[in-house]
C-alpha positions as CSV (number, residue, x, y, z in Angstrom):
1,M,20.3,4.7,52.1
2,Q,20.8,7.7,49.9
3,S,17.9,9.9,51.1
4,L,16.9,8.2,54.4
5,K,19.0,9.4,57.3
6,K,19.3,8.3,61.0
7,W,20.0,11.8,62.4
8,K,19.8,10.7,66.0
9,W,23.1,8.7,65.5
10,L,24.7,12.0,64.7
11,A,23.2,13.5,67.8
12,F,23.9,10.7,70.3
13,G,26.8,8.9,68.5
14,G,25.2,5.4,69.1
15,I,26.9,5.6,72.5
16,A,25.0,2.8,74.2
17,F,26.2,0.2,71.7
18,A,29.7,1.4,71.3
19,I,30.1,0.9,75.1
20,I,29.2,-2.8,74.9
21,A,32.5,-3.4,73.0
22,T,34.6,-2.0,75.8
23,A,37.6,-4.2,76.7
24,Y,36.7,-6.9,79.3
25,Y,39.7,-6.1,81.5
26,V,37.4,-3.6,83.3
27,C,35.4,-6.3,84.9
28,A,36.2,-7.1,88.5
29,D,37.6,-10.1,90.3
30,P,35.2,-13.1,89.9
31,L,36.1,-14.5,93.3
32,R,34.6,-11.5,95.2
33,N,30.9,-11.6,96.1
34,R,29.2,-8.7,97.8
35,T,25.8,-7.1,98.1
36,Y,25.9,-3.3,98.3
37,T,23.7,-1.8,101.0
38,M,22.7,1.8,101.6
39,K,20.5,3.4,104.2
40,S,18.1,5.0,101.7
41,T,17.7,6.0,98.1
42,P,19.9,9.0,97.3
43,K,18.0,12.2,96.7
44,K,19.5,12.6,93.2
45,I,17.9,9.3,92.1
46,E,14.6,9.9,93.9
47,S,14.3,13.2,92.1
48,L,15.2,11.6,88.8
49,F,12.4,9.1,89.1
50,L,9.6,11.5,90.3
51,E,8.2,11.2,86.8
52,T,8.7,8.1,84.7
53,K,7.6,6.7,81.3
54,P,7.2,3.1,80.1
55,V,9.2,2.1,77.1
56,C,8.4,-0.9,75.1
57,F,11.2,-2.9,73.5
58,G,10.9,-6.4,72.0
59,R,8.4,-8.3,74.3
60,Y,9.4,-6.3,77.4
61,L,8.8,-3.0,79.2
62,I,11.0,-0.8,81.3
63,N,10.1,2.3,83.2
64,V,12.7,5.1,82.9
65,P,12.8,8.8,84.0
66,K,10.5,10.9,81.8
67,S,13.5,13.0,80.6
68,A,15.5,9.9,79.5
69,Q,16.5,9.9,75.8
70,V,15.8,6.6,74.1
71,I,18.4,5.3,71.6
72,W,17.5,2.3,69.5
73,G,20.3,0.1,68.3
74,P,20.4,-2.8,65.8
75,T,17.1,-4.7,65.6
76,D,16.6,-8.0,63.8
77,I,13.4,-10.0,62.9
78,D,15.4,-12.7,61.2
79,Y,17.1,-9.9,59.2
80,Q,18.0,-6.4,60.3
81,I,15.2,-3.9,60.2
82,V,15.7,-0.2,60.5
83,S,13.0,2.4,61.2
84,Y,12.8,5.8,59.7
85,P,10.1,7.8,61.6
86,G,8.6,10.6,59.6
87,Q,10.5,9.6,56.4
88,G,7.9,7.3,54.7
89,G,7.6,9.7,51.8
90,K,11.2,8.9,50.8
91,I,10.6,5.1,50.4
92,P,9.5,5.2,46.7
93,L,12.7,7.1,45.8
94,E,14.7,4.5,47.7
95,I,13.1,1.7,45.9
96,R,13.8,3.2,42.5
97,S,17.3,4.0,43.4
98,K,18.1,0.5,44.6
99,I,16.5,-1.1,41.5
100,K,18.7,1.2,39.3
101,E,21.8,0.5,41.3
102,I,21.5,-3.3,41.1
103,E,20.2,-3.4,37.6
104,E,23.2,-1.4,36.3
105,E,25.7,-3.8,37.8
106,K,26.9,-6.4,35.4
107,H,26.8,-10.1,36.3
108,S,29.1,-12.9,34.9
109,T,26.3,-15.1,33.8
110,E,23.1,-13.1,33.9
111,P,21.9,-9.9,32.1
112,S,22.4,-7.9,35.3
113,M,22.7,-8.5,39.1
114,L,18.9,-7.8,39.4
115,I,16.9,-11.0,40.2
116,G,13.5,-9.3,40.6
117,V,11.2,-6.9,42.4
118,F,8.4,-8.2,44.6
119,D,5.3,-6.8,46.2
120,G,5.1,-5.6,49.8
121,P,2.0,-4.9,51.9
122,N,1.0,-1.9,49.8
123,S,1.8,-0.2,46.5
124,D,4.5,1.9,48.0
125,S,6.4,-1.1,49.5
126,K,8.6,-3.4,47.5
127,I,11.3,-6.1,47.9
128,V,14.3,-5.7,45.7
129,V,16.4,-8.8,45.1
130,G,19.8,-9.2,43.4
131,Y,22.9,-11.3,43.3
132,S,25.4,-10.3,46.0
133,S,28.4,-9.9,43.7
134,F,29.4,-9.9,40.0
135,S,30.5,-13.6,39.9
136,S,28.3,-15.1,42.6
137,D,25.3,-17.3,41.9
138,G,25.4,-18.7,45.5
139,F,24.3,-15.6,47.4
140,A,21.6,-13.0,47.0
141,Q,21.0,-9.5,48.5
142,L,17.5,-8.6,49.6
143,H,16.1,-5.2,50.5
144,S,12.5,-4.8,51.8
145,Y,11.2,-1.2,51.6
146,I,8.1,-0.6,53.7
147,R,6.0,2.5,53.7
148,L,3.4,2.8,56.4
149,G,1.9,6.3,56.4
150,N,4.6,8.8,57.4
151,N,7.1,6.2,58.5
152,G,9.6,4.1,56.5
153,Y,11.1,0.8,57.4
154,V,13.9,-1.0,55.6
155,Q,14.7,-4.7,56.2
156,S,17.7,-6.1,54.4
157,T,20.3,-8.9,54.2
158,P,23.5,-8.6,52.2
159,K,24.1,-12.3,51.7
160,A,21.3,-14.9,51.6
161,L,22.6,-18.4,50.7
162,L,21.4,-19.8,47.4
163,A,22.7,-23.3,48.0
164,V,21.4,-26.6,49.5
165,S,23.1,-29.7,50.8
166,D,23.6,-32.4,48.2
167,S,25.8,-35.4,48.8
168,S,26.0,-36.1,45.1
169,A,27.5,-32.7,44.3
170,P,31.4,-32.3,44.2
171,M,31.5,-30.0,47.2
172,G,28.5,-31.5,49.1
173,I,26.3,-28.6,48.1
174,R,24.7,-27.3,44.9
175,D,23.4,-24.0,43.9
176,D,19.7,-23.4,43.9
177,K,18.8,-20.0,42.5
178,T,15.2,-20.3,43.5
179,L,15.9,-20.2,47.2
180,Y,15.6,-16.4,47.1
181,K,11.8,-17.0,47.0
182,K,12.0,-18.4,50.6
183,Y,13.6,-15.2,51.9
184,V,11.1,-13.0,50.0
185,L,8.3,-14.9,51.7
186,T,9.8,-14.2,55.1
187,M,10.2,-10.5,54.4
188,Q,6.7,-10.3,53.0
189,D,5.4,-12.0,56.2
190,V,7.4,-9.6,58.4
191,A,6.1,-6.6,56.4
192,S,2.5,-7.8,56.6
193,R,2.7,-8.0,60.4
194,L,4.3,-4.6,60.9
195,R,2.3,-1.5,61.9
196,V,3.2,2.0,63.1
197,R,3.6,2.4,66.8
198,G,3.3,5.9,68.3
199,E,5.8,7.3,70.7
200,G,4.8,6.0,74.2
201,E,2.3,3.5,72.8
202,I,2.4,0.2,74.7
203,P,0.5,-2.5,72.7
204,N,-1.5,-5.1,74.7
205,E,-1.3,-7.8,72.1
206,S,1.4,-10.4,71.5
207,G,4.3,-9.1,69.4
208,V,7.6,-7.3,69.2
209,C,8.1,-3.5,69.8
210,I,10.7,-2.0,67.5
211,E,11.5,1.7,67.0
212,A,8.3,3.5,65.9
213,G,6.8,0.1,65.0
214,F,5.1,-3.1,66.2
215,L,5.3,-6.5,64.7
216,K,2.3,-8.5,65.8
217,G,2.2,-12.2,66.6
218,D,4.4,-14.9,68.1
219,T,6.9,-15.2,65.2
220,K,8.3,-18.3,66.9
221,K,10.3,-19.3,63.8
222,Y,12.1,-15.9,63.5
223,Q,15.1,-14.6,65.4
224,E,14.3,-11.6,67.6
225,R,17.3,-9.4,68.3
226,I,16.7,-6.2,70.1
227,S,19.0,-3.5,71.4
228,I,18.1,-0.3,73.1
229,G,19.9,2.3,75.2
230,F,19.1,5.4,77.4
231,R,20.9,8.6,78.2
232,F,20.0,11.0,81.0
233,P,20.3,14.7,80.3
234,E,20.6,15.4,84.0
235,Y,23.7,13.1,84.1
236,P,25.1,13.1,80.5
237,D,28.1,10.9,81.4
238,V,25.8,8.0,82.3
239,S,24.6,5.4,79.8
240,F,22.4,2.4,80.2
241,S,21.9,-0.3,77.5
242,L,20.3,-3.6,77.0
243,S,20.5,-6.2,74.2
244,S,18.8,-9.6,73.7
245,F,18.4,-12.4,71.2
246,K,16.8,-15.8,71.0
247,T,19.0,-18.9,71.2
248,D,18.6,-22.6,70.5
249,Q,21.8,-23.7,72.2
250,Y,23.7,-22.9,75.4
251,D,26.9,-21.0,75.0
252,E,29.2,-20.3,78.0
253,T,30.6,-17.2,76.2
254,N,27.2,-15.6,77.0
255,T,27.8,-15.9,80.8
256,L,29.3,-13.4,83.2
257,D,31.8,-15.9,84.5
258,W,33.3,-16.4,81.1
259,A,33.5,-12.6,80.5
260,L,35.3,-12.2,83.9
261,T,37.7,-15.0,83.2
262,Q,38.5,-13.6,79.8
263,G,38.8,-10.1,81.3
264,K,41.4,-11.1,83.8
265,E,43.5,-12.9,81.2
266,Q,43.3,-9.9,78.9
267,S,44.2,-7.5,81.7
268,Q,47.3,-9.5,82.4
269,L,48.3,-9.7,78.7
270,Q,47.9,-5.9,78.5
271,G,50.0,-5.4,81.6
272,K,47.1,-4.2,83.7
273,G,47.1,-6.9,86.3
274,L,47.8,-4.5,89.1
275,L,44.8,-2.4,88.0
276,W,42.6,-5.5,88.1
277,D,43.5,-6.1,91.7
278,K,42.5,-2.5,92.6
279,I,39.0,-2.8,91.1
280,D,36.3,-2.3,93.8
281,T,33.4,-4.8,93.5
282,L,30.3,-3.0,94.9
283,Q,28.0,-5.9,94.2
284,K,28.3,-9.3,92.6
285,G,26.2,-12.4,92.5
286,P,23.2,-14.1,91.0
287,R,20.3,-11.9,90.0
288,I,16.9,-12.5,88.5
289,I,15.7,-9.7,86.1
290,A,12.5,-10.1,84.2
291,G,12.6,-13.9,84.7
292,W,16.2,-14.1,83.5
293,E,18.3,-16.1,86.0
294,G,21.6,-14.5,85.4
295,D,24.5,-12.8,87.2
296,E,25.5,-9.2,87.8
297,I,28.7,-7.4,88.8
298,L,28.8,-3.7,89.8
299,S,32.4,-2.4,89.7
300,R,34.2,0.8,90.4
301,L,37.4,1.0,88.3
302,P,40.5,2.7,89.7
303,E,42.1,5.7,88.1
304,D,44.5,4.8,85.3
305,G,46.7,7.6,84.3
306,S,44.5,10.2,82.6
307,T,41.4,7.9,82.9
308,P,39.5,8.8,86.1
309,S,37.9,6.3,88.3
310,H,34.4,5.4,87.0
311,H,31.6,2.7,87.2
312,Q,31.0,-0.2,85.0
313,F,28.0,-2.4,85.8
314,R,26.9,-5.5,83.9
315,F,24.3,-8.3,83.9
316,N,24.5,-11.4,81.7
317,Y,21.9,-14.2,81.1
318,A,22.8,-17.1,78.8
319,G,19.2,-17.8,77.9
320,K,17.4,-21.1,77.5
321,P,18.2,-23.2,74.4
322,T,14.6,-23.4,73.3
323,F,14.4,-20.3,71.0
324,D,12.0,-18.9,73.6
325,P,11.5,-15.1,73.2
326,L,11.0,-14.8,77.0
327,H,14.3,-16.5,77.8
328,P,16.7,-14.9,75.4
329,V,20.4,-14.3,75.8
330,A,20.5,-10.9,77.5
331,E,23.2,-8.4,78.4
332,I,22.6,-5.2,80.4
333,T,25.3,-2.6,81.0
334,M,25.6,0.8,82.7
335,N,28.6,3.1,82.7
336,T,29.5,6.4,84.2
337,G,32.3,8.8,83.1
338,V,31.2,8.5,79.5
339,S,32.1,11.2,76.9
340,G,31.4,10.7,73.2
341,N,31.8,7.0,72.5
342,T,34.4,6.4,75.2
343,V,33.9,5.1,78.7
344,G,36.1,6.6,81.5
345,E,36.8,10.0,79.8
346,V,35.3,12.2,82.5
347,H,34.8,12.1,86.2
348,P,31.4,10.4,87.1
349,S,28.5,12.7,88.0
350,L,27.2,9.9,90.4
351,T,28.6,8.6,93.6
352,D,28.8,4.8,94.3
353,D,25.5,5.0,96.2
354,E,23.8,7.0,93.4
355,A,25.1,4.7,90.6
356,V,24.0,1.5,92.4
357,A,20.6,3.1,93.2
358,L,20.1,4.1,89.5
359,W,21.1,0.6,88.3
360,N,18.8,-1.1,90.8
361,K,15.9,1.2,89.8
362,L,16.3,0.6,86.1
363,T,16.9,-3.1,86.2
364,S,14.1,-3.7,88.6
365,A,11.7,-2.0,86.2
366,I,12.3,-4.5,83.4
367,R,9.5,-6.9,82.9
368,V,7.5,-8.9,80.3
369,R,4.9,-6.7,78.6
370,P,1.4,-7.7,79.6
371,V,-0.7,-9.2,76.8
372,A,-4.5,-9.2,76.8
373,G,-6.0,-12.7,77.5
374,T,-2.9,-14.0,79.3
375,Q,-2.0,-14.2,83.0
């Protein structure tokens, strides 16, 4: 976007989501199975949770320390949607700019790459549709600009397929330039369901919480992909993040066992097999979080040259293949020793007891958001 900015990514560096991509060799030995015990909750963690706040994400809630910084990551309701709190006044400019940009691009068979501009939920909201490239008739780009009061929201997809199966066609498919209308209808439906959600507001109706917004309804036919992270000013080297998405098929690559197996293989290929054997597994085994029957592993990594020993905790749930929003594929991670976008850059500010206690406090606070009229 030319005028819309996500300043918080400059401030926090998107740390929670950069961490998810950390190499798998840091996971601990899958054959070890322990439950970590401590006599009492460490004072540091008790103090951190003296005041808490509920945070709504997707169809769920989590209670975090009141001082925690909330960092929203990529969010999809079928297509990625980005929130711009306080920047709604820039939406009309963005619409004009996008129309001009696409309209000025030449197309091989059409007057320009612009296909059309369609209405949103109000006069300040529009959907701009164009071909995805100079020579392509088979893909469209769609950009839905939504202004709701002082807030702006942009939903977009760079490549929407404009082709259908056809056994009589040479390649088994044929172009259908009218298919963009289906995508426009989806974006119009999403925009019509969207409303502003104030900071700290916890809706009691069915729907999906996104950054500064709420999408009402069940939206069973749409993908719901949510990612959110938290940083703690008292312990700036600690990050906690969660991501989830609906699934219609089981995939073993979404399991912890698969990640651990891959991690061990990668560590050996990278010549880090000896480090793998030195990883301390603090806790490992099955765990139910918010109704997700998954597995967790809490590890303390050994020192590796200039990289100090630090914690990496992880939970994985492969979901149920029913496209059920309450049984999505889910991944939760917590790391210590974080600096910038890199794990293991500094010495952890938490001991093993403190890190495990923080993880248990946060993960135990994740739950389905109550909805009025349901049990």
